[in-house]
XYZ file of C-alpha atoms in Angstrom:
93
model
C 109.391 124.971 61.271
C 108.917 127.872 64.359
C 111.696 128.266 66.773
C 108.447 127.202 69.275
C 107.557 124.275 68.494
C 109.239 121.201 70.125
C 108.720 117.745 70.269
C 107.854 116.271 73.553
C 107.741 112.120 73.955
C 107.672 109.206 76.907
C 108.635 106.682 76.813
C 108.708 103.512 78.725
C 112.478 101.990 79.502
C 112.510 98.718 81.239
C 115.943 98.426 80.749
C 116.675 101.461 83.279
C 112.683 100.535 84.644
C 111.514 103.895 84.613
C 109.299 106.758 82.308
C 111.611 109.270 80.210
C 110.198 112.157 78.699
C 112.004 113.104 75.943
C 111.901 117.187 75.042
C 113.374 116.898 71.200
C 115.093 113.926 71.564
C 116.798 115.429 75.201
C 115.954 113.471 78.251
C 113.856 116.197 80.229
C 112.895 114.534 83.355
C 111.783 110.644 84.465
C 109.870 107.908 86.570
C 111.229 105.183 87.987
C 109.258 102.858 89.238
C 109.860 99.160 90.516
C 107.584 95.929 89.787
C 106.241 93.578 92.369
C 104.155 91.464 91.321
C 101.245 93.157 89.976
C 101.950 96.487 91.293
C 103.752 98.942 89.909
C 105.160 101.220 92.369
C 106.125 104.062 91.311
C 109.143 105.939 94.090
C 110.875 109.087 92.681
C 110.221 111.515 89.723
C 112.540 113.910 88.805
C 112.567 116.945 85.811
C 115.773 118.326 85.327
C 115.955 121.765 86.243
C 116.355 123.538 82.319
C 113.093 122.238 81.505
C 111.073 123.064 85.188
C 107.796 125.090 84.699
C 106.750 124.104 81.345
C 104.372 121.105 83.098
C 106.545 118.075 82.289
C 106.301 116.155 85.434
C 102.404 115.854 84.616
C 103.102 115.057 81.304
C 104.923 112.622 82.006
C 103.526 110.870 84.825
C 99.834 110.670 83.223
C 101.560 108.648 80.093
C 103.539 106.807 82.481
C 100.436 106.041 84.199
C 97.912 105.830 81.434
C 100.555 102.744 80.442
C 100.659 100.682 83.320
C 96.464 100.983 83.257
C 96.925 99.904 80.398
C 99.047 96.954 81.567
C 96.417 95.492 83.566
C 98.634 96.595 86.625
C 98.182 98.332 89.911
C 99.581 101.981 90.799
C 101.590 102.439 93.544
C 102.390 105.703 94.358
C 105.135 105.601 96.648
C 106.440 108.958 95.217
C 104.956 111.955 96.975
C 104.215 113.600 92.789
C 102.376 110.471 91.589
C 100.435 110.005 94.711
C 99.294 114.091 94.731
C 98.724 113.624 90.869
C 96.535 110.262 91.075
C 94.565 112.417 94.176
C 93.832 115.440 91.778
C 93.202 112.812 88.597
C 90.269 110.736 89.756
C 90.022 108.321 86.419
C 93.209 106.702 87.955
C 91.738 105.290 90.897
Protein backbone atom coordinates (compact mmCIF):
# COMPACT_ATOMS: atom_id res chain seq x y z
CA UNK A 1 0.00 0.00 0.00
CA UNK A 2 1.46 3.37 -0.98
CA UNK A 3 1.77 6.28 1.44
CA UNK A 4 -0.48 8.50 -0.65
CA UNK A 5 -3.53 6.23 -0.75
CA UNK A 6 -6.14 7.41 1.72
CA UNK A 7 -9.65 6.21 2.43
CA UNK A 8 -12.33 8.90 2.44
CA UNK A 9 -15.81 8.09 3.75
CA UNK A 10 -18.91 10.26 4.22
CA UNK A 11 -21.30 9.13 6.96
CA UNK A 12 -24.63 10.49 8.17
CA UNK A 13 -24.59 10.79 11.96
CA UNK A 14 -28.27 11.09 12.87
CA UNK A 15 -27.66 11.54 16.60
CA UNK A 16 -25.55 14.62 15.88
CA UNK A 17 -27.70 15.79 12.92
CA UNK A 18 -24.74 16.05 10.59
CA UNK A 19 -22.77 14.36 7.87
CA UNK A 20 -19.10 13.76 8.59
CA UNK A 21 -16.23 13.13 6.20
CA UNK A 22 -13.59 10.76 7.52
CA UNK A 23 -10.07 10.47 6.10
CA UNK A 24 -8.40 7.24 7.18
CA UNK A 25 -10.85 7.05 10.08
CA UNK A 26 -10.20 10.62 11.33
CA UNK A 27 -13.02 13.16 11.14
CA UNK A 28 -11.85 15.80 8.68
CA UNK A 29 -15.04 17.86 8.53
CA UNK A 30 -18.79 18.02 8.81
CA UNK A 31 -21.90 19.63 7.44
CA UNK A 32 -24.65 20.18 10.01
CA UNK A 33 -28.39 20.16 9.34
CA UNK A 34 -31.77 20.61 10.94
CA UNK A 35 -34.89 18.83 9.70
CA UNK A 36 -38.09 20.85 9.35
CA UNK A 37 -40.80 18.54 8.09
CA UNK A 38 -39.74 17.40 4.62
CA UNK A 39 -36.94 19.97 4.49
CA UNK A 40 -33.34 19.30 5.50
CA UNK A 41 -31.79 22.68 6.30
CA UNK A 42 -27.99 22.78 6.00
CA UNK A 43 -26.66 25.60 8.19
CA UNK A 44 -22.95 24.95 8.72
CA UNK A 45 -20.08 23.24 6.90
CA UNK A 46 -16.50 23.05 8.11
CA UNK A 47 -13.31 21.23 7.21
CA UNK A 48 -10.47 20.90 9.73
CA UNK A 49 -7.51 23.09 8.78
CA UNK A 50 -5.24 20.03 8.63
CA UNK A 51 -7.36 18.76 5.73
CA UNK A 52 -7.95 22.05 3.89
CA UNK A 53 -7.39 22.34 0.14
CA UNK A 54 -8.08 18.68 -0.68
CA UNK A 55 -11.58 19.14 -2.10
CA UNK A 56 -13.14 17.45 0.91
CA UNK A 57 -15.90 20.03 1.47
CA UNK A 58 -17.14 19.50 -2.08
CA UNK A 59 -17.05 15.72 -1.68
CA UNK A 60 -18.82 15.92 1.68
CA UNK A 61 -21.58 18.25 0.48
CA UNK A 62 -22.12 16.33 -2.77
CA UNK A 63 -22.62 13.03 -0.91
CA UNK A 64 -24.79 14.64 1.77
CA UNK A 65 -27.04 16.23 -0.86
CA UNK A 66 -27.25 12.97 -2.81
CA UNK A 67 -28.39 11.24 0.39
CA UNK A 68 -31.03 13.90 1.04
CA UNK A 69 -32.28 13.68 -2.55
CA UNK A 70 -32.47 9.88 -2.35
CA UNK A 71 -34.57 10.17 0.83
CA UNK A 72 -37.07 12.42 -0.97
CA UNK A 73 -36.48 15.39 1.32
CA UNK A 74 -35.96 18.95 0.10
CA UNK A 75 -32.57 20.64 0.45
CA UNK A 76 -32.56 24.09 2.06
CA UNK A 77 -29.11 25.74 1.87
CA UNK A 78 -28.65 28.25 4.69
CA UNK A 79 -24.92 27.51 4.80
CA UNK A 80 -23.12 29.74 2.23
CA UNK A 81 -20.91 26.85 1.07
CA UNK A 82 -23.90 24.58 0.39
CA UNK A 83 -25.72 27.43 -1.39
CA UNK A 84 -22.68 28.07 -3.62
CA UNK A 85 -22.32 24.33 -4.31
CA UNK A 86 -25.97 24.12 -5.40
CA UNK A 87 -25.52 27.05 -7.81
CA UNK A 88 -22.64 25.21 -9.49
CA UNK A 89 -24.38 21.80 -9.58
CA UNK A 90 -27.74 21.96 -11.35
CA UNK A 91 -28.41 18.27 -10.78
CA UNK A 92 -29.51 19.08 -7.19
CA UNK A 93 -31.95 21.82 -8.18
